[in-house]
Short mmCIF file of C-alpha atoms in Angstrom, two decimals:
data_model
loop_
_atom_site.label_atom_id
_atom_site.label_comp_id
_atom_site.label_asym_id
_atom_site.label_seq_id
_atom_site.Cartn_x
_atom_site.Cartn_y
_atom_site.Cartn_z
CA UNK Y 589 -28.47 31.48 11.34
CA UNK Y 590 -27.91 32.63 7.84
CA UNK Y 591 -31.07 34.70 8.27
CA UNK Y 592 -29.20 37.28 10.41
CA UNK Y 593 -26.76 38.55 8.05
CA UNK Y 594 -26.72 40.12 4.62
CA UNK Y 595 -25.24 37.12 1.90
CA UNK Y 596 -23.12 38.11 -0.63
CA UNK Y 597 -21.69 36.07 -3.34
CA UNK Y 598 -17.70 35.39 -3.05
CA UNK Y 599 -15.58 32.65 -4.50
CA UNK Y 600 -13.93 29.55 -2.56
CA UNK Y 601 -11.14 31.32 -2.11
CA UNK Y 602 -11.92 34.08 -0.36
CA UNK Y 603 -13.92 32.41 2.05
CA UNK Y 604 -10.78 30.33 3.23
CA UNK Y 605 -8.90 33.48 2.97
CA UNK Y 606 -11.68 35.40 5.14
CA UNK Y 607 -12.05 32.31 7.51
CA UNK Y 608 -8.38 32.24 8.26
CA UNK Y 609 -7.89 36.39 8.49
CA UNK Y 610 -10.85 36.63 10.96
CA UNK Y 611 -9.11 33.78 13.47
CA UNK Y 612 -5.75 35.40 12.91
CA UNK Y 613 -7.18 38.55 14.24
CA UNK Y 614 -9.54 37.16 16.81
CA UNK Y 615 -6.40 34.98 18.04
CA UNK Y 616 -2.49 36.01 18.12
CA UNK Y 617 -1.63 32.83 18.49
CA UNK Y 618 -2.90 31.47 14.61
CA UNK Y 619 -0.27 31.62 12.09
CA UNK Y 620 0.17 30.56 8.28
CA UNK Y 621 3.07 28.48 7.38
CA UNK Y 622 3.57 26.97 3.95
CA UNK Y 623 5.23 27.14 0.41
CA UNK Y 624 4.19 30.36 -1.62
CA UNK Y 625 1.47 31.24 1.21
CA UNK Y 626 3.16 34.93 1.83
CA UNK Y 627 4.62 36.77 -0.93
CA UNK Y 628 3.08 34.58 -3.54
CA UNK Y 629 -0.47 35.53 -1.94
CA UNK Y 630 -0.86 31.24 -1.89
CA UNK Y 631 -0.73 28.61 -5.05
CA UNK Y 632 -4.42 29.17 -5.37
CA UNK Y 633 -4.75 32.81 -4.11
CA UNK Y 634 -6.34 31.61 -0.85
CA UNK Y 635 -4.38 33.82 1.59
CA UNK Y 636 -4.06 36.86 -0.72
CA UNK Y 637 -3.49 39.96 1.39
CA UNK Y 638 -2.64 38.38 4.65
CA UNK Y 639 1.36 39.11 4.60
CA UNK Y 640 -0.08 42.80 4.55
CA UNK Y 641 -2.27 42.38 7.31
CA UNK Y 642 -0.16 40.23 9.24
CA UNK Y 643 3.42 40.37 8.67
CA UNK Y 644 5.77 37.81 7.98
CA UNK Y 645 5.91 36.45 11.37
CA UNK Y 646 2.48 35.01 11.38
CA UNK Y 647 2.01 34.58 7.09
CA UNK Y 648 5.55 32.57 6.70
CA UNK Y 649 6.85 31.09 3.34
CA UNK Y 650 8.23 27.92 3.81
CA UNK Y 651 11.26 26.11 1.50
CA UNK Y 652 9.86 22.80 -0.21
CA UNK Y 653 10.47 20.62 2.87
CA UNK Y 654 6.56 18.81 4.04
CA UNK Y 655 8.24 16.99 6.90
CA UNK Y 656 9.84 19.91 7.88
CA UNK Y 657 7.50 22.74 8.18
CA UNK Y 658 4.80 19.86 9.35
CA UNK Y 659 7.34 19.03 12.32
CA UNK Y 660 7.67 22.55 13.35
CA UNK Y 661 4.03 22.95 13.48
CA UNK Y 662 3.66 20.47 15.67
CA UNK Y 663 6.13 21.70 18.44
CA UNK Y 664 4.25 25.34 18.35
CA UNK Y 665 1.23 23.34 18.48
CA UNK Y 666 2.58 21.71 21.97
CA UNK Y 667 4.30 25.06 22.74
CA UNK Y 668 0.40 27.09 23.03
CA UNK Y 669 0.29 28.19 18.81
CA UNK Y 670 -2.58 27.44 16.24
CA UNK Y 671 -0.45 26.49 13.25
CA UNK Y 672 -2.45 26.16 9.84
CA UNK Y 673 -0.32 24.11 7.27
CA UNK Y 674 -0.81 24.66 3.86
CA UNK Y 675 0.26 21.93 1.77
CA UNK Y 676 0.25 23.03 -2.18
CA UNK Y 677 -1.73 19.93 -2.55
CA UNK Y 678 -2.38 16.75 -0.09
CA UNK Y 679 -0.10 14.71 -2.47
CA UNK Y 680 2.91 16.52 -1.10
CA UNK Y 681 1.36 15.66 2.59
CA UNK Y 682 3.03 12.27 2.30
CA UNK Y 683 6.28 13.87 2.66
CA UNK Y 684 5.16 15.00 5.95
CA UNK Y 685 3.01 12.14 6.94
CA UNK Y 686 4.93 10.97 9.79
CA UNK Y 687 4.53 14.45 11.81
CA UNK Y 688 0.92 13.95 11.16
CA UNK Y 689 -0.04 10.49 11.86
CA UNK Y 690 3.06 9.61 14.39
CA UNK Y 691 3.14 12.98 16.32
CA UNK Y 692 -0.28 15.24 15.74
CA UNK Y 693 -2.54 12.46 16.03
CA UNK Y 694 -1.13 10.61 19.02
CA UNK Y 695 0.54 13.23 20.89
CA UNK Y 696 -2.47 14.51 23.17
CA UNK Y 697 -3.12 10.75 23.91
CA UNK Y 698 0.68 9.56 24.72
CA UNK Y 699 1.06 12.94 27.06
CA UNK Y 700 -2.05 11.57 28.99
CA UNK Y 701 -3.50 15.17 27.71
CA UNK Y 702 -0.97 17.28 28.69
CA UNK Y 703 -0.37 18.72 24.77
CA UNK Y 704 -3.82 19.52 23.18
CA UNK Y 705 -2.81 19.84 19.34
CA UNK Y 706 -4.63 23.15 17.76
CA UNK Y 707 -3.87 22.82 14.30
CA UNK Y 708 -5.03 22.40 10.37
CA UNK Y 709 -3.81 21.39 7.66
CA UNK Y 710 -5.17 22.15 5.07
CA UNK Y 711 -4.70 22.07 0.97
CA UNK Y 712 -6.12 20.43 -2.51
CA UNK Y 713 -7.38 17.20 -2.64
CA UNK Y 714 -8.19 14.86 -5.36
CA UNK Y 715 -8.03 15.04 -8.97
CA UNK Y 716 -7.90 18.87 -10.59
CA UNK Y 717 -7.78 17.84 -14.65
CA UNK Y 718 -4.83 16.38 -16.56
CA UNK Y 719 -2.19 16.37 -13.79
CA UNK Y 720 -1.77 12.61 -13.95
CA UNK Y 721 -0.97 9.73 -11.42
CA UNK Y 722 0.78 11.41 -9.08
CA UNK Y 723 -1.03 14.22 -8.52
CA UNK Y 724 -4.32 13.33 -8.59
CA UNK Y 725 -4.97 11.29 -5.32
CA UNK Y 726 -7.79 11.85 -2.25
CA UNK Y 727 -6.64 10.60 0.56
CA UNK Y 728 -9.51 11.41 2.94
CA UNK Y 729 -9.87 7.77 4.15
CA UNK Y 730 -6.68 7.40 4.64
CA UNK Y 731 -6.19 10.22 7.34
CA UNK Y 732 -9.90 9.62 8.22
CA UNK Y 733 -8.51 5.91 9.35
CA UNK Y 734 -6.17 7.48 11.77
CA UNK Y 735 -7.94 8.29 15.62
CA UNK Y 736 -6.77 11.46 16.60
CA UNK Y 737 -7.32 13.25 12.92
CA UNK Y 738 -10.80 14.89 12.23
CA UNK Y 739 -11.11 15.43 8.75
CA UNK Y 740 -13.25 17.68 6.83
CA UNK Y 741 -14.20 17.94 2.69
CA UNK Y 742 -16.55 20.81 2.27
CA UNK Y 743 -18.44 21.60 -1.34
CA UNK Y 744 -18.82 24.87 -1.51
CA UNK Y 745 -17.67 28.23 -0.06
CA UNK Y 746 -20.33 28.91 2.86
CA UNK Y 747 -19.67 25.27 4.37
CA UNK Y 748 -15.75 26.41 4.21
CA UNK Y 749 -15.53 29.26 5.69
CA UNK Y 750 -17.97 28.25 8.87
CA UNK Y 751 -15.96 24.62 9.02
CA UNK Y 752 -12.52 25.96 8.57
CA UNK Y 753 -12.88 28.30 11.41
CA UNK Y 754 -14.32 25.53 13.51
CA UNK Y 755 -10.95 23.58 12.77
CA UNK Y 756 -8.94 26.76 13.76
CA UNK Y 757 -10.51 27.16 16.99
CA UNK Y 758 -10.53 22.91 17.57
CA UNK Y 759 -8.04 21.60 20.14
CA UNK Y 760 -7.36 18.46 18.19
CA UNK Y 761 -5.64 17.99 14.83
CA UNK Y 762 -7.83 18.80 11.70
CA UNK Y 763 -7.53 18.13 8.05
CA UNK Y 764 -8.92 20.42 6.12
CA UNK Y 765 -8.81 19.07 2.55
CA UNK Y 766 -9.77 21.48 -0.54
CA UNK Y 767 -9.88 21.48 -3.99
CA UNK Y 768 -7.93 23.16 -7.14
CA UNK Y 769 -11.22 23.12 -8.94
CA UNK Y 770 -13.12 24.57 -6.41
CA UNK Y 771 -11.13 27.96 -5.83
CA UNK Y 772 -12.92 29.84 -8.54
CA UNK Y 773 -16.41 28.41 -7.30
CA UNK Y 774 -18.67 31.02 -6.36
CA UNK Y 775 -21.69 31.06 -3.31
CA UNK Y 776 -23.67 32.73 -1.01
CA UNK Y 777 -22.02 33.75 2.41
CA UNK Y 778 -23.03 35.51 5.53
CA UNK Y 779 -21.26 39.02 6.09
CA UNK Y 780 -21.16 38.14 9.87
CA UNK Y 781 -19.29 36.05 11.98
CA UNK Y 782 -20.70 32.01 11.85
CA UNK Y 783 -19.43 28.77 12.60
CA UNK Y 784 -20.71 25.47 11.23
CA UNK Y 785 -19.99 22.33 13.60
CA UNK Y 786 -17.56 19.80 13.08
CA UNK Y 787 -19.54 16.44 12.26
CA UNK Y 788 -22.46 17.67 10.91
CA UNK Y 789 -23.58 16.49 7.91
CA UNK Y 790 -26.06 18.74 5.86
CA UNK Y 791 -28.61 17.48 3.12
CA UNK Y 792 -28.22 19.86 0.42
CA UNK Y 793 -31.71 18.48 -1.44
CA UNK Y 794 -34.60 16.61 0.32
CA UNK Y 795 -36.23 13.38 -1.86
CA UNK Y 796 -37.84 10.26 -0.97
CA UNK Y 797 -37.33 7.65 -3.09
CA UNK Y 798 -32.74 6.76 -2.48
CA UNK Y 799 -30.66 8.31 -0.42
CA UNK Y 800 -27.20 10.00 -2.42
CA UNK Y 801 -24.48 10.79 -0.06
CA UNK Y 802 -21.24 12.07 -1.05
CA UNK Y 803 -19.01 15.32 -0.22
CA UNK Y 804 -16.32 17.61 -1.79
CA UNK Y 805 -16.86 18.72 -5.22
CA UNK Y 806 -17.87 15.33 -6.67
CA UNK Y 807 -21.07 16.28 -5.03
CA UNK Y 808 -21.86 18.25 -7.63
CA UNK Y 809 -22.35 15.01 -9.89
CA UNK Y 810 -25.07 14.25 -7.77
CA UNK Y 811 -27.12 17.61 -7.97
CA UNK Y 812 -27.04 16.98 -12.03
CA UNK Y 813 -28.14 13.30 -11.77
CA UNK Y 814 -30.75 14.63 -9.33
CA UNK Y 815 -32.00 16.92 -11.76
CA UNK Y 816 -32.34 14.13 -14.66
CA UNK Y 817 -33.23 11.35 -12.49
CA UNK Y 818 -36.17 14.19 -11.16
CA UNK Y 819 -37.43 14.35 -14.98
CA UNK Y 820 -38.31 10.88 -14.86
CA UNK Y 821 -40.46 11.11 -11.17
CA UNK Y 822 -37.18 9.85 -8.88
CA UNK Y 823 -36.56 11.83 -6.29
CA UNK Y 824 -33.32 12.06 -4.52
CA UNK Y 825 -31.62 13.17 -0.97
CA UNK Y 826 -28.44 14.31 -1.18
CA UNK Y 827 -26.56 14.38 1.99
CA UNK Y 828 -23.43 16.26 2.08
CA UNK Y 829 -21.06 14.92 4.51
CA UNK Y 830 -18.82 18.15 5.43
CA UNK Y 831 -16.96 16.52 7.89
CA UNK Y 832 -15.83 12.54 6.84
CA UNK Y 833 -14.53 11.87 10.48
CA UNK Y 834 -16.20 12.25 13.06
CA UNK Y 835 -18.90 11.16 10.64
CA UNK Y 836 -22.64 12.03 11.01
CA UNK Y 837 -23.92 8.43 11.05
CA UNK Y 838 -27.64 9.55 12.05
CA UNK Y 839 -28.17 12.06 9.62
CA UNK Y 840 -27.50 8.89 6.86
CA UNK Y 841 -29.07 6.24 8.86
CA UNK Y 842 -32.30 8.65 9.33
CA UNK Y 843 -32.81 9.49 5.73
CA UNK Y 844 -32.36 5.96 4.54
CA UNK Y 845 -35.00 4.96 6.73
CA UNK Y 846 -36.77 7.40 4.79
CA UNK Y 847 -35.88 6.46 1.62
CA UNK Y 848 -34.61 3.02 1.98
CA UNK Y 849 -32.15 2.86 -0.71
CA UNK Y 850 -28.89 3.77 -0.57
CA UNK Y 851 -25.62 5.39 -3.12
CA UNK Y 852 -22.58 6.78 -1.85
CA UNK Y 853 -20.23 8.83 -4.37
CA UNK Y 854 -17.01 9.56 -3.87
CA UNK Y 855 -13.69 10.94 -5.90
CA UNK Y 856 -11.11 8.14 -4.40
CA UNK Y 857 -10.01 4.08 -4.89
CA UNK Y 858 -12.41 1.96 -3.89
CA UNK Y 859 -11.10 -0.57 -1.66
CA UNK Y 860 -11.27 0.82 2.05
CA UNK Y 861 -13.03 3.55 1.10
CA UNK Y 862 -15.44 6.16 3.35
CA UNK Y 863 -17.82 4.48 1.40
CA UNK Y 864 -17.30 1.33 2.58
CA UNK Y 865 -16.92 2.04 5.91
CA UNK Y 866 -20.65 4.08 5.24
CA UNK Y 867 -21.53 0.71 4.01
CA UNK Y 868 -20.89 -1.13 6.72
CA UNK Y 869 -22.71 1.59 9.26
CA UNK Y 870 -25.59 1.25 7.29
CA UNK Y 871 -26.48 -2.73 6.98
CA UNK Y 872 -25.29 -2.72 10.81
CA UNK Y 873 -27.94 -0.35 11.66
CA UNK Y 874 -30.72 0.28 9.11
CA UNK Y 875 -30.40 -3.64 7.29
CA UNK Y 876 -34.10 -4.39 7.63
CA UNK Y 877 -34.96 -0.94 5.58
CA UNK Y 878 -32.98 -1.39 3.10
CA UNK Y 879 -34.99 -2.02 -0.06
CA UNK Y 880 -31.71 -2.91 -2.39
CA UNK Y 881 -28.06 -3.50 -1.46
CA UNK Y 882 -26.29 0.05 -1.20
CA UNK Y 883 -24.48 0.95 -4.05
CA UNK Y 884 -21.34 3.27 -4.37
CA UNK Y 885 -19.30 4.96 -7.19
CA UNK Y 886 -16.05 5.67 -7.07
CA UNK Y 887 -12.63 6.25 -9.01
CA UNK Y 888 -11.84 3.17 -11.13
CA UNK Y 889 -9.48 1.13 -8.90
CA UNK Y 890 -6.03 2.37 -11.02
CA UNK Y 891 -4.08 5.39 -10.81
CA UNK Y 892 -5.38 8.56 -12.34
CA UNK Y 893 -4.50 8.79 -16.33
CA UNK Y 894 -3.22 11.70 -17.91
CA UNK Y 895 -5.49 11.08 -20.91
CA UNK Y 896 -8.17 13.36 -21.09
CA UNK Y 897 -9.99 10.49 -22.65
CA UNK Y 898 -8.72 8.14 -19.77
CA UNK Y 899 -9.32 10.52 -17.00
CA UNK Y 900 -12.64 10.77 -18.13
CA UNK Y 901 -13.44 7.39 -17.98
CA UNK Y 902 -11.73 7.32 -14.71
CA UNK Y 903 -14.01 9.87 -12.97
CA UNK Y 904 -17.17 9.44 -11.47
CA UNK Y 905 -19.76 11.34 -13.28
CA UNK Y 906 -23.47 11.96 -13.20
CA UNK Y 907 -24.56 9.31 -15.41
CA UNK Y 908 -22.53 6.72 -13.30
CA UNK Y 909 -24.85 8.23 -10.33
CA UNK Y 910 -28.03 7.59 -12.82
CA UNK Y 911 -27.09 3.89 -13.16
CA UNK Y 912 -26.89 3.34 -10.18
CA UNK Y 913 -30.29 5.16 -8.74
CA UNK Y 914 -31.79 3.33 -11.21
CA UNK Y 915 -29.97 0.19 -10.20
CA UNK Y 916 -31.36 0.41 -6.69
CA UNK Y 917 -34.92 1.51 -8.10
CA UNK Y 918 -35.10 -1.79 -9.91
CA UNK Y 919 -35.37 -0.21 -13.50
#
């Protein structure tokens, strides 16, 4: 698709920004609501210009009050609007939890389908440097455990601007989770108008000998450990997940059949993790081509330090995902 349009390089930003501004104007009914998201231009810069464009009636600055702003979303949401939410970061979401799990999620099902719920939210995930315990938690399992919720984690800015104007358009409730380090990223996007699939996972680098599959900007953890791991004759398939739930089960079951071994990275706890739950897909339905048990990386099982040192340690880095290739490859 990408073949019929010019690319041009733009940061994260801009392609939320753009993906947002083009479904604003393709559709009165889309609005911005959240704190600093008008006059501020967003916390990150990711709806800069859009008060301009579209007025403060459809760009609205909210006061610090999650549950609040989420509830109201949800009645324009049953009253025929396309609310986006921007939460400052997913932290705060837990303020507003209850309008999303209790009401967004279950609302099309308890009206017997009367309410479809068009909305996003959307905001940081994750850790984003020294910002310590509180502010440094991904909680895409734990929305991903909720039916009703589809929940997407894209790495870079193409997959964001197709997938976030996918979530825009979807009649069901979509979280669209972000990252502070991942504003000032820069990539290739089409000029023209494209939208990438909800559910549709995407393997960023083709290998045969272990399957890597992770998503958001951990990911990038695994294209360095690719690179090493290729100086020594290992090669690796990274899958990108894109969208966590619904997840795209085939794409990982397909390419360990390929490659018969199996690590999942990911930037969260890991008890209940989406790498469990990947886990569990995978000796259910590929067991007898597996070569080695799966392995995953995650977060250390403790809150995030403030200590660079700490945090460090805390992290999931490339030469975790080296270890455990290597673990898998028996050397």
């Amino acid at each position: 698709m990408n073949d019929l349009f010019d690319m041009r390089t733009i940061q994260f930003r801009e392609a939320i920004a753009e993906a947002m501004s083009e479904e604003m104007r393709r559709d009165e009914s889309v609005y911005l609501m959240g704190e600093e998201v008008a006059e501020y231009n967003g916390a990150y810069k990711a709806s800069k210009g859009m008060l301009d464009e579209f007025g403060p009636k459809r760009v609205i600055d909210t006061p610090i009050a999650e549950l609040g702003f989420a509830g109201i979303a949800v009645g324009s949401a049953m009253n025929g609007c396309r609310p986006i939410v921007e939460f400052m970061t997913f932290n705060f979401s837990l303020v507003g939890i209850d309008q999303i799990i209790n009401n967004a999620a279950k609302m099309r099902q308890m009206s017997a389908g009367q309410f479809p719920m068009p909305m996003v939210f959307r905001g940081p995930t994750a850790s984003a440097g020294q910002l310590a315990a509180t502010h440094s938690q991904a909680f895409e399992n734990w929305y991903a455990n909720c039916p009703g919720l589809k929940v997407i984690v894209p790495s870079n800015p193409h997959d964001a601007k197709g997938l976030l104007k996918a979530a825009i358009r979807d009649n069901d409730p979509v979280i669209f989770m972000e990252s502070e380090q991942m504003y000032g990223d820069k990539g290739e996007v089409p000029e023209g108008e494209y939208i990438i699939p909800i559910g549709v996972a995407d393997i960023k680098r083709e290998g045969t000998d272990v399957t890597i599959v992770s998503f958001g900007k951990i990911i990038k953890e695994a294209m360095i450990a690719a690179d090493e791991l290729a100086k020594e004759g290992i090669s690796c398939e990274i899958i990108d997940l894109r969208t966590v739930r619904p997840m795209d089960y085939d794409a990982i079951i397909n390419s360990v059949k390929k490659t018969n071994r199996l690590v999942v990275l990911e930037e969260a706890w890991p008890f209940a993790s989406v790498a469990s739950e990947i886990t569990y897909m995978v000796q259910d339905r590929a067991f007898d081509y597996l070569d080695a048990p799966v392995q995953r990386i995650t977060t250390a099982d403790a809150p995030a330090p403030y200590s660079p040192t700490l945090l460090k340690e805390w992290l999931p880095n490339a030469g975790d995902v080296v270890k455990a290739v290597k673990k898998v490859m028996y050397r």
